[in-house]
CSV table of C-alpha atoms and ligand atoms in Angstrom, one decimal:
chain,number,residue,atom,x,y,z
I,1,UNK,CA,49.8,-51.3,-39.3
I,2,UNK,CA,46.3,-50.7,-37.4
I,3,UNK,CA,45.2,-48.0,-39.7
I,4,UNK,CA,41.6,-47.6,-40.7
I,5,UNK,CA,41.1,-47.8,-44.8
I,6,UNK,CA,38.2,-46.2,-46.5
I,7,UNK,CA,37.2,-47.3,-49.8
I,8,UNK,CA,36.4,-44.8,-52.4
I,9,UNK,CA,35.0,-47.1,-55.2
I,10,UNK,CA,32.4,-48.1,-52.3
I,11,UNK,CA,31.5,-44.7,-51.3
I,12,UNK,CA,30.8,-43.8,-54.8
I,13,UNK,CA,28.9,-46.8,-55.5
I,14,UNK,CA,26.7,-46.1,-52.4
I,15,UNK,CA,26.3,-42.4,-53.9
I,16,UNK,CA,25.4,-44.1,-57.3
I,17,UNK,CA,22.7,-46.3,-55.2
I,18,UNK,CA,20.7,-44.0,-53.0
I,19,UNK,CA,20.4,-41.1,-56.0
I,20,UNK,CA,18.9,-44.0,-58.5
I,21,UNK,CA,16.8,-45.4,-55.6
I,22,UNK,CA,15.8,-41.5,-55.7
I,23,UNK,CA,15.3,-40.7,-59.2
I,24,UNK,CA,12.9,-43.7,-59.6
I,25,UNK,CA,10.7,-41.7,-57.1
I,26,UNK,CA,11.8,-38.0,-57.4
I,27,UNK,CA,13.9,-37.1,-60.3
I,28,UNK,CA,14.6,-34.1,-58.6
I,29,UNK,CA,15.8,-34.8,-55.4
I,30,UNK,CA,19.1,-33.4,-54.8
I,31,UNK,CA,21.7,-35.1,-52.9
I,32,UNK,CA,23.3,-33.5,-49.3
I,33,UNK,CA,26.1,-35.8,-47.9
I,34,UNK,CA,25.9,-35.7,-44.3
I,35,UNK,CA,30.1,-35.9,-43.5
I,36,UNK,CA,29.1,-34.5,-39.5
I,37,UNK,CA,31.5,-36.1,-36.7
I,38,UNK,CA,34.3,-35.9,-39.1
I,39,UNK,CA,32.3,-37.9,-41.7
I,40,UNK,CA,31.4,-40.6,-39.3
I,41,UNK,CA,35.2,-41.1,-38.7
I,42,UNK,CA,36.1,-41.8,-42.3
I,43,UNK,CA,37.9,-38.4,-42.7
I,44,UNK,CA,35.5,-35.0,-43.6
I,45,UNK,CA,38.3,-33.2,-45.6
I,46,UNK,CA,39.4,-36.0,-47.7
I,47,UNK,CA,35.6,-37.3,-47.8
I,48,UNK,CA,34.5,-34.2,-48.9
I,49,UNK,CA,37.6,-33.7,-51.4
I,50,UNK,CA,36.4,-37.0,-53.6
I,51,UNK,CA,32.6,-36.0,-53.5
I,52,UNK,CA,33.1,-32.1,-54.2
I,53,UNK,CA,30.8,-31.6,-56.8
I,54,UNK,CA,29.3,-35.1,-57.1
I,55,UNK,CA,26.7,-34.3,-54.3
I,56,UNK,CA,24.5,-31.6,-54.5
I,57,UNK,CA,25.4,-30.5,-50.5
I,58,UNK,CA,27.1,-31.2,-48.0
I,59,UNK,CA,25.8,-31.7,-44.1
I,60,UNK,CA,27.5,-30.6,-41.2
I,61,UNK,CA,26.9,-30.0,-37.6
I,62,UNK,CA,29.0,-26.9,-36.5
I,63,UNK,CA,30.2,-24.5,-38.1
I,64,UNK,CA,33.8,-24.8,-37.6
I,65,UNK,CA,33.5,-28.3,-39.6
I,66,UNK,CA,32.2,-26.4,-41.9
I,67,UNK,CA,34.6,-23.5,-42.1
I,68,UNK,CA,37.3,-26.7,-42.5
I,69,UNK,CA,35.7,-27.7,-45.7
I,70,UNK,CA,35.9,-24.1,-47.3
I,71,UNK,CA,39.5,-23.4,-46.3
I,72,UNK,CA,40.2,-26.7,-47.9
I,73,UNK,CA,38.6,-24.6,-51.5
I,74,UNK,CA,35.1,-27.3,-51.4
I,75,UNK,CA,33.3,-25.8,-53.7
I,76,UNK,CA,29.6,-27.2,-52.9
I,77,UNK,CA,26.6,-25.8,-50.8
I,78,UNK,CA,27.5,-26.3,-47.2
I,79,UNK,CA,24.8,-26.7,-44.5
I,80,UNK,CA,25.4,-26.4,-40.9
I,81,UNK,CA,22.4,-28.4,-39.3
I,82,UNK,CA,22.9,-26.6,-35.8
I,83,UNK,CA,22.8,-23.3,-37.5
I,84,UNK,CA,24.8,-20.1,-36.0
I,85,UNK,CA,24.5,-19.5,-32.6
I,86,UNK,CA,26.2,-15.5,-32.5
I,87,UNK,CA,26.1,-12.7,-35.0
I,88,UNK,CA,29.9,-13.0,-35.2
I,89,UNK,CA,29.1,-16.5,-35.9
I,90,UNK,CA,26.6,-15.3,-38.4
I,91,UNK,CA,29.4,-13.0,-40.4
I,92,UNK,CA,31.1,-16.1,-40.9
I,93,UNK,CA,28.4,-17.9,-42.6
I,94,UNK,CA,28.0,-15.3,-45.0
I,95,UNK,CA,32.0,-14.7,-45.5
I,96,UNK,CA,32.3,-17.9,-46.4
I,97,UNK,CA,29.2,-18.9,-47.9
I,98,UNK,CA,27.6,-21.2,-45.2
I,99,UNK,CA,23.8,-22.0,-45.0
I,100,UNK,CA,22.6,-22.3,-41.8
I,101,UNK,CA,19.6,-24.2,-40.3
I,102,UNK,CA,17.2,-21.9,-37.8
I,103,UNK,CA,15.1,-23.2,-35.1
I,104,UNK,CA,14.4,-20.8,-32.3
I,105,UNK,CA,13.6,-17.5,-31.6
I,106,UNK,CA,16.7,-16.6,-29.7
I,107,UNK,CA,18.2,-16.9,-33.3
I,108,UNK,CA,15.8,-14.3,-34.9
I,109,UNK,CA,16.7,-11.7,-32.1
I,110,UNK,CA,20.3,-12.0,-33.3
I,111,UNK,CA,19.6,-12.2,-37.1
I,112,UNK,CA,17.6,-8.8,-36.4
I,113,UNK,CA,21.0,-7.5,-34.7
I,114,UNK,CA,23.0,-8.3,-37.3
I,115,UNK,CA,20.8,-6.8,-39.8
I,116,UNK,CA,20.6,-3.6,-37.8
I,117,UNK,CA,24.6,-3.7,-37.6
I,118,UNK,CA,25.1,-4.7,-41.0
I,119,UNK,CA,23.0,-2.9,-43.2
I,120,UNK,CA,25.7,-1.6,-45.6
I,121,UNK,CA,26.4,-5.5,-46.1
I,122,UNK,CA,24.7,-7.0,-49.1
I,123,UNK,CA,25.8,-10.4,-48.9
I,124,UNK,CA,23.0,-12.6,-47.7
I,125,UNK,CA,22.3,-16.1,-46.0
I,126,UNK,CA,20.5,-19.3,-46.8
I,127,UNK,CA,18.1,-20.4,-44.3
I,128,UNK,CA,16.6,-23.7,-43.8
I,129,UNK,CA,14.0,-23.1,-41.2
I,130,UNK,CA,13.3,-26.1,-39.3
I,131,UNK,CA,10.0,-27.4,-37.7
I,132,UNK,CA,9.8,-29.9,-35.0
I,133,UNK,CA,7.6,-32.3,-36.9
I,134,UNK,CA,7.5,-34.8,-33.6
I,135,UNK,CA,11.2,-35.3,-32.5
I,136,UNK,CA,11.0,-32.6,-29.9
I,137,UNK,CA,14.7,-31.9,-30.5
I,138,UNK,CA,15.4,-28.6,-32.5
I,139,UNK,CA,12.8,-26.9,-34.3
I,140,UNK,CA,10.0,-24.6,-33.8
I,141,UNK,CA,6.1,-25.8,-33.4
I,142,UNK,CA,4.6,-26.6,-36.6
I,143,UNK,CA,1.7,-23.4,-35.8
I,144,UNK,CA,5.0,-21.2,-35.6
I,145,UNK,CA,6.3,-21.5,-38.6
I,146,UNK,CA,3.8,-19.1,-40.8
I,147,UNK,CA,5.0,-16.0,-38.3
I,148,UNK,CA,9.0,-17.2,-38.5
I,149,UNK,CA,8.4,-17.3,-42.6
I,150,UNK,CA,6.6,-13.8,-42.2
I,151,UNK,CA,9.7,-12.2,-39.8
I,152,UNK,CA,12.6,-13.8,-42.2
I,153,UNK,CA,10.7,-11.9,-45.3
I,154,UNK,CA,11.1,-8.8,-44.3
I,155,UNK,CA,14.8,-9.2,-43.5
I,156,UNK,CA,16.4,-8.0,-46.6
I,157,UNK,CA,20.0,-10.0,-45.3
I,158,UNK,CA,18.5,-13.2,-45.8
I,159,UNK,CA,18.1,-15.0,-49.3
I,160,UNK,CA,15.0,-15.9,-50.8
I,161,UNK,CA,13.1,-18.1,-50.6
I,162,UNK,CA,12.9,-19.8,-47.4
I,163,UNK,CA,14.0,-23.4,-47.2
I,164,UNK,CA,12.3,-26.0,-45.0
I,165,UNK,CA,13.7,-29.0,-43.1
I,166,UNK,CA,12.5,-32.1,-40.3
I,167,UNK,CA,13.8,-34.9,-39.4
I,168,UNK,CA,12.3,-38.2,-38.2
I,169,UNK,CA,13.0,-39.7,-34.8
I,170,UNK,CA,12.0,-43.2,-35.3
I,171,UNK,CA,12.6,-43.7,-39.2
I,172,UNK,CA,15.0,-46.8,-38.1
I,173,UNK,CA,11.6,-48.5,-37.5
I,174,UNK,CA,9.2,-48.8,-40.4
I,175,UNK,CA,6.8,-49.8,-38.5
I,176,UNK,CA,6.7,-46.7,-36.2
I,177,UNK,CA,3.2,-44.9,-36.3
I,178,UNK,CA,5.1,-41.7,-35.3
I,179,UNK,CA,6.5,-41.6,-39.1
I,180,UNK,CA,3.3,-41.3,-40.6
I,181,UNK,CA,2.2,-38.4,-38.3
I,182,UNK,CA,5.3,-36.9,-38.6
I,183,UNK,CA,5.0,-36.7,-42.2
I,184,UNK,CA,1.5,-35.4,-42.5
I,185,UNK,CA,2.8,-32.7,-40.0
I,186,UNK,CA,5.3,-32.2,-42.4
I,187,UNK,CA,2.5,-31.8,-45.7
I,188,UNK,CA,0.2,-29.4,-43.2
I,189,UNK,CA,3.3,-27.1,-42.1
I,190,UNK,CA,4.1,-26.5,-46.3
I,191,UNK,CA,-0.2,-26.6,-46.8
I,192,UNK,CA,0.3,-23.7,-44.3
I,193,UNK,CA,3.0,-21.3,-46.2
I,194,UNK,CA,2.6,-19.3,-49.2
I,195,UNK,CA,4.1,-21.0,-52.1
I,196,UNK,CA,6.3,-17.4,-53.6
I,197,UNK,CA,8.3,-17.5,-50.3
I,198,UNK,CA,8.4,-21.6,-49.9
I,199,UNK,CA,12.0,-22.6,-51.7
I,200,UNK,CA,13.1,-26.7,-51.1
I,201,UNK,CA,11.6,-28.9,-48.3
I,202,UNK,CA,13.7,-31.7,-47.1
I,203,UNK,CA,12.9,-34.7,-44.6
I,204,UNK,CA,15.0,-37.9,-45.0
I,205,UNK,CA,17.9,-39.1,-43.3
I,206,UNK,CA,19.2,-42.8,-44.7
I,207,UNK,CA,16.4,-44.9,-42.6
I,208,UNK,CA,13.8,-42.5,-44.3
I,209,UNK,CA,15.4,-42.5,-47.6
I,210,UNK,CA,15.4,-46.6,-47.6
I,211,UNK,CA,11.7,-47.1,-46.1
I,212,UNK,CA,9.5,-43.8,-46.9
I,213,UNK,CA,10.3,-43.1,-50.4
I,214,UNK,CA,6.8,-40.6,-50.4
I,215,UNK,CA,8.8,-38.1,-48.2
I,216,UNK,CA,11.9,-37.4,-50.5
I,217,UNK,CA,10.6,-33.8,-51.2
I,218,UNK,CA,13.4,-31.5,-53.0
I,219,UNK,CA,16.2,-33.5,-51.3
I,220,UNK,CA,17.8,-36.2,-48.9
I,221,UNK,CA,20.4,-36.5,-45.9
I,222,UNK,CA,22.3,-39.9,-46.2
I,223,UNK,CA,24.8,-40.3,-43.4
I,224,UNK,CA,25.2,-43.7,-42.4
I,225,UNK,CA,23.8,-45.2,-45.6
I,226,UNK,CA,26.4,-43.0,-47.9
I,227,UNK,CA,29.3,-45.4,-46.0
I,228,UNK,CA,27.5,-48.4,-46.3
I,229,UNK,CA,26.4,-49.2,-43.1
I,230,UNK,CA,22.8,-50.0,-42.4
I,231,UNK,CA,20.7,-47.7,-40.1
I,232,UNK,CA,18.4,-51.1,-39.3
I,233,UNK,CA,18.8,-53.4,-36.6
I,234,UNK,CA,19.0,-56.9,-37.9
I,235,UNK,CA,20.1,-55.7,-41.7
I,236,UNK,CA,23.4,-55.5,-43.4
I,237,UNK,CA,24.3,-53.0,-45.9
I,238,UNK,CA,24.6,-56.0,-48.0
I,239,UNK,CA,21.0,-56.6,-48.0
I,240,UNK,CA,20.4,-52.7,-48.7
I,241,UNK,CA,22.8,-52.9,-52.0
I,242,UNK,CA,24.6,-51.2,-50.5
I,243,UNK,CA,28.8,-51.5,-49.9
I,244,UNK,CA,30.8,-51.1,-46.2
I,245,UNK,CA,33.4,-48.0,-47.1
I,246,UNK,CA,34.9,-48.5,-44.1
I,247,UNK,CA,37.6,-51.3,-42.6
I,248,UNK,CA,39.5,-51.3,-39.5
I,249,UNK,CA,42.5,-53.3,-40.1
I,250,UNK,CA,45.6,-54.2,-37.7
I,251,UNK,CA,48.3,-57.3,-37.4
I,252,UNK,CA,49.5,-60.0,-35.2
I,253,UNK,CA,52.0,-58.8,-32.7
I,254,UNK,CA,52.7,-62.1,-30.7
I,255,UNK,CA,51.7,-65.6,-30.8
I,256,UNK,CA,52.0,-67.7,-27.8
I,257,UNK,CA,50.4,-71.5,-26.8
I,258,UNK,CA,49.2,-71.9,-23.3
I,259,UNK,CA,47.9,-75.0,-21.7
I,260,UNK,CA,44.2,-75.7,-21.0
I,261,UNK,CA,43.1,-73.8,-17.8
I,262,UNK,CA,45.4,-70.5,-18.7
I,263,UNK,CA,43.6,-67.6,-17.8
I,264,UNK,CA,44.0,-64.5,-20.2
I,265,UNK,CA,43.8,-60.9,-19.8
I,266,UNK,CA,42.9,-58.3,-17.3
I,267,UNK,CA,40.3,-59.5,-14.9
I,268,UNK,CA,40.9,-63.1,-16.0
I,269,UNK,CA,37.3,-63.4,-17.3
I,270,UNK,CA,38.5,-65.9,-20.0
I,271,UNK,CA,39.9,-69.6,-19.0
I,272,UNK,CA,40.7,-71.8,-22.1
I,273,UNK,CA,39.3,-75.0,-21.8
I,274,UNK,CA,42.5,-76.7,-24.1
I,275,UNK,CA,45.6,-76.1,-25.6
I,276,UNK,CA,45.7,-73.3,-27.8
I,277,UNK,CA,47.2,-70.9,-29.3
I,278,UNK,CA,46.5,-66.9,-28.6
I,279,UNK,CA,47.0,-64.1,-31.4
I,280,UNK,CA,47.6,-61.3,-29.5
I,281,UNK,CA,46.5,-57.9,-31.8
I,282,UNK,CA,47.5,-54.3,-31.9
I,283,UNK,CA,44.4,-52.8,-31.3
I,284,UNK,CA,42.1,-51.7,-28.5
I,285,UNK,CA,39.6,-49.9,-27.1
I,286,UNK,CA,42.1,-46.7,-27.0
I,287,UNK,CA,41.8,-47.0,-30.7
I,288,UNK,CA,38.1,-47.3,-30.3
I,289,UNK,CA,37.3,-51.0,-30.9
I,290,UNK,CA,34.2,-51.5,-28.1
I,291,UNK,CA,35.3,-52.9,-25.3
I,292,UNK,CA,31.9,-53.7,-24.5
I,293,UNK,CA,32.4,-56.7,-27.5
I,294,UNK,CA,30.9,-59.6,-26.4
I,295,UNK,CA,33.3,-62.8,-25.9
I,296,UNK,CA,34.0,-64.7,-28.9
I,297,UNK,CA,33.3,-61.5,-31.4
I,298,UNK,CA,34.8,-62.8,-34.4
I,299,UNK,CA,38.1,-61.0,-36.8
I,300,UNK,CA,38.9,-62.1,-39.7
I,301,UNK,CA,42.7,-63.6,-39.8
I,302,UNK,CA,44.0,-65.0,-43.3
I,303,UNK,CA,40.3,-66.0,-44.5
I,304,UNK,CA,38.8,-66.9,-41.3
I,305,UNK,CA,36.6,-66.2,-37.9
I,306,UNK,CA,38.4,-66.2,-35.1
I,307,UNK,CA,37.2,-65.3,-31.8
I,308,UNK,CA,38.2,-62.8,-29.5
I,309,UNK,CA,38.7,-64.0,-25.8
I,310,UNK,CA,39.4,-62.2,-23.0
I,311,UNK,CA,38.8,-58.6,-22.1
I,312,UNK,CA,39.9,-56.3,-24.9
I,313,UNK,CA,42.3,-53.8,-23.0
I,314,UNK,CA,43.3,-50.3,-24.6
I,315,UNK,CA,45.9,-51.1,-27.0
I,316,UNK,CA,45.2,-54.9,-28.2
I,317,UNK,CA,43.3,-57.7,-28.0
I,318,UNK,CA,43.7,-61.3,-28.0
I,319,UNK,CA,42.2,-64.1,-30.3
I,320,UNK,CA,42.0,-67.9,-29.7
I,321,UNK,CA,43.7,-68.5,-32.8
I,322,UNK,CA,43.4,-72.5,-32.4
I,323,UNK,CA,46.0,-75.3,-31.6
I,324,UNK,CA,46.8,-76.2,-35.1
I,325,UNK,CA,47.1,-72.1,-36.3
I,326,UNK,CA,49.2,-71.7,-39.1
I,327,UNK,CA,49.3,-67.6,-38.4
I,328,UNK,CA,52.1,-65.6,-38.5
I,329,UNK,CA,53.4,-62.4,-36.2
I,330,UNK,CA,52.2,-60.1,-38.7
I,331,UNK,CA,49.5,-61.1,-40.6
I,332,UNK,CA,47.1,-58.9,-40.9
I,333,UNK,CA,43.6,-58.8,-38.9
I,334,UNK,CA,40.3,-57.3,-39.7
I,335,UNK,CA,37.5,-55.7,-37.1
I,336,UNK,CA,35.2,-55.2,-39.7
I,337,UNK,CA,35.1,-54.6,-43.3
I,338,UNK,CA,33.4,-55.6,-46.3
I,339,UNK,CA,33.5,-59.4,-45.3
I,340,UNK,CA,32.9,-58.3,-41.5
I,341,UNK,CA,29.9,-56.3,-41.1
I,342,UNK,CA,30.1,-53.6,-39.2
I,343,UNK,CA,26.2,-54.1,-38.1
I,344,UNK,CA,27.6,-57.5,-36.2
I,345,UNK,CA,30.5,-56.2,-33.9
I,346,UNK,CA,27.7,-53.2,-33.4
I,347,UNK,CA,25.2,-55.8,-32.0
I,348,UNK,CA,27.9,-57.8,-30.2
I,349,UNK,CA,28.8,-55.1,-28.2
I,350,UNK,CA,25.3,-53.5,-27.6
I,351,UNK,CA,26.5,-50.4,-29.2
I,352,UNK,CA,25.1,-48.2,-32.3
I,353,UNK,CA,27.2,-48.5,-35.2
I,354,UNK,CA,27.0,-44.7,-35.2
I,355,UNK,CA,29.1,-45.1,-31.9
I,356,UNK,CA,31.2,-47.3,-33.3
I,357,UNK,CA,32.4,-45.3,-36.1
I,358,UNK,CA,32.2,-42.2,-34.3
I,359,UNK,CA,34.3,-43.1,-31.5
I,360,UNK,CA,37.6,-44.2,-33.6
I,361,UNK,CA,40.2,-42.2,-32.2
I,362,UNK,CA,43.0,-40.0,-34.0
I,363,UNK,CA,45.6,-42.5,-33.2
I,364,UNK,CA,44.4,-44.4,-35.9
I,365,UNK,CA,45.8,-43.6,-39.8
I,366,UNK,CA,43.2,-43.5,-42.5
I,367,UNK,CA,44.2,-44.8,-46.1
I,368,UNK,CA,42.6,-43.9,-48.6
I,369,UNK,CA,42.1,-47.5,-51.3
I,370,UNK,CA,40.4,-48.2,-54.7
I,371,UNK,CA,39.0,-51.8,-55.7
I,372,UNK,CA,41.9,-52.3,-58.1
I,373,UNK,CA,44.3,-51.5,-54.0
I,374,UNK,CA,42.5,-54.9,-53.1
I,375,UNK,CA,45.4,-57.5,-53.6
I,376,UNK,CA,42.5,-60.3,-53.8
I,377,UNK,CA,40.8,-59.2,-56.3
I,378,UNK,CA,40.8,-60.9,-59.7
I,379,UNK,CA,42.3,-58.7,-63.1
I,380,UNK,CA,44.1,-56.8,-60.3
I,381,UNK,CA,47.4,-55.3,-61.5
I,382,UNK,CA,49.7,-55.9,-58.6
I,383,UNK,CA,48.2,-59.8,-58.1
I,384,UNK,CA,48.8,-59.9,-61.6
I,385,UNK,CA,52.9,-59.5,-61.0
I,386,UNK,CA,52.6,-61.5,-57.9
I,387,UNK,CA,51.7,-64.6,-60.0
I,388,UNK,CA,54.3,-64.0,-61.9
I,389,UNK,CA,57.0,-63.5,-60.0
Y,1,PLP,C1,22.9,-36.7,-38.8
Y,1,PLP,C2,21.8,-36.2,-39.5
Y,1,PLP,C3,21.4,-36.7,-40.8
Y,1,PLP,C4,22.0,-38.0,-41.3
Y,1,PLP,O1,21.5,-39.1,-40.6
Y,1,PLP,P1,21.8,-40.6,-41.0
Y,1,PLP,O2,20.9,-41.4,-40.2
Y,1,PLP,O3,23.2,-40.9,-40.7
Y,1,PLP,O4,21.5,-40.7,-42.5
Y,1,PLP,C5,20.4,-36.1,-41.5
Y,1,PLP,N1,19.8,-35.0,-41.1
Y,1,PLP,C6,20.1,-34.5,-39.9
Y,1,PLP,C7,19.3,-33.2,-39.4
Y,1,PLP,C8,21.0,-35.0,-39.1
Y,1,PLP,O5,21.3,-34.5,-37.9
């Protein structure tokens, strides 16, 4: 079946990873799971089911992600990192116990609303106020933020203290001078508040959390890193410690040998130069494989690379399987996985791997496996009774 399986003994061992790579820094730091763009297509519900209570908050975008994850009974600190955008959007967070992000002013005009409207309610909300540290995306100036601290104070609907939050536009690059300055923006903005009303500061996403282990502050943002997938060109999550959650998996639908010459696929851009035989695939780009993949792009069939040739159309693809292919209708293929980087069919299609995990489309099933699922692995139950049999 093309299904899409995510592996829970790898998330958790990613988990395990970036809070000890913390701790050796800042024994504090807590941990907020980003699990945005229904965690990064490995499934927010059932992601956040197995990390409920293992991480200290989730991350989300929206708030109807996160109003998902509360209906479902998550129990943990929810942030929604776009923050509310009406005051009936604002009841919500506080019904259900959603912090929100704030970054403009058009939000403090409705936050004063509400507070007008809804004076006889107690309940309050979170704030994380964010400053634009360099990114230019959401956030208020750095020289604002002393008044927006001042204005949220006296509104007694809003818990205290006041969080703070950034994020870094170029911390994929190490190198990037704009890290450095985004970070000493970062140190002058909390220089610039009074400590009483200052609660927990927060900067790094994974690229951050790898590279800049001075800007941990009270707590991190792994996305990408949290399913194993490097943020770095050039770098697999192998080389991070790190452990791929995700693999796309699907079978062999056909086999069939053509002769040298034998063009294949729509647009014929692929003419085999022998006799071969072609593994034809159920899975395409209407499943969200990239059909921007470069020719040759390898799967992984029955232990090895084979290439994919021809233009990948919406629901398969076709492999030069070889002339002397022992495969089988059936046997099963892998995009990527543990033993196929992700990072790779990423940079043989030109694409981000957040794309590529973010653009997986409903059609596909996800499964959720352990280690002990993996009929190759050694003191494994099931290939313990398959040697027997
Ligand atoms: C998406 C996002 C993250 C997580 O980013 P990764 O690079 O996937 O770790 C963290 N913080 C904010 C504000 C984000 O929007």
């Amino acid at each position: 079946m093309t299904k899409i399986e995510v592996n829970i003994d790898a998330l958790e061992h990613n988990l395990r990873q970036l809070r000890q790579k913390v701790n050796q820094h800042h024994a504090s730091s807590l941990v907020m799971a980003i699990i945005k763009a229904n965690a990064y297509g490995h499934g927010a519900l059932n992601v956040a089911h197995f990390l409920d209570q293992k991480v200290d908050y989730f991350g989300v975008a929206r708030l109807d992600e996160a109003l998902k994850l509360r209906k479902l009974g998550i129990q943990t600190p929810i942030l929604v990192l776009g923050g509310f955008f009406s005051e009936s959007e604002l009841t919500q967070f506080v019904e259900y116990n959603i912090e929100s992000v704030i970054h403009d002013d058009a939000q403090i005009k409705k936050l004063q609303n509400w507070q007008k409207e809804n004076q006889e309610n107690r309940s309050k909300l979170s704030v994380w106020v964010k400053v634009d540290t360099g990114m230019h995306r959401l956030g208020f100036d750095p020289e604002q933020i002393p008044s927006v601290f001042e204005t949220l104070k006296t509104l007694p609907n809003i818990e205290k203290p006041l969080h703070l939050i950034s994020h870094f536009a170029n911390a994929d690059q190490p190198e990037n001078s704009l890290n450095q300055k985004q970070h000493q923006c970062f140190e002058a903005v909390i220089a610039s508040l009074p400590k009483e009303i200052l609660g927990k500061k927060t900067l790094v996403a994974s690229s951050g959390l790898l590279t800049l282990p001075d800007a941990y502050y009270d707590m991190i943002r792994p996305g990408i890193a949290l399913y194993g997938i490097s943020p770095f060109t050039g770098k697999t999550s192998k080389m991070l410690g790190l452990r791929q959650v995700m693999t796309l998996k699907s079978h062999i639908i056909a086999i069939k040998s053509i002769q040298k010459g034998d063009a294949i696929g729509y647009g014929s851009i692929w003419t085999s130069t022998k006799m071969t035989q072609l593994g034809v695939i159920a899975i395409g780009y209407g499943d969200g494989y990239p059909r921007e993949v470069a020719q040759n792009a390898p799967v992984l069939i029955n232990g090895r690379f084979i290439p994919v040739v021809g233009r990948v159309s919406m629901d398969m693809l076709v492999v030069d399987l070889g002339a002397n292919a022992q495969d089988k209708v059936g046997d099963e293929v892998i995009l990527w996985g543990e033993e196929l980087p992700i990072e790779r069919i990423a940079e043989l299609s030109k694409l981000s791997v957040y794309e590529l995990v973010t653009r997986l489309t409903g059609r596909l099933e996800i499964d959720y496996v352990y280690d002990k699922d993996n009929h190759n692995c050694k003191n494994d139950k099931s290939f313990n009774e398959r040697e027997e049999e």
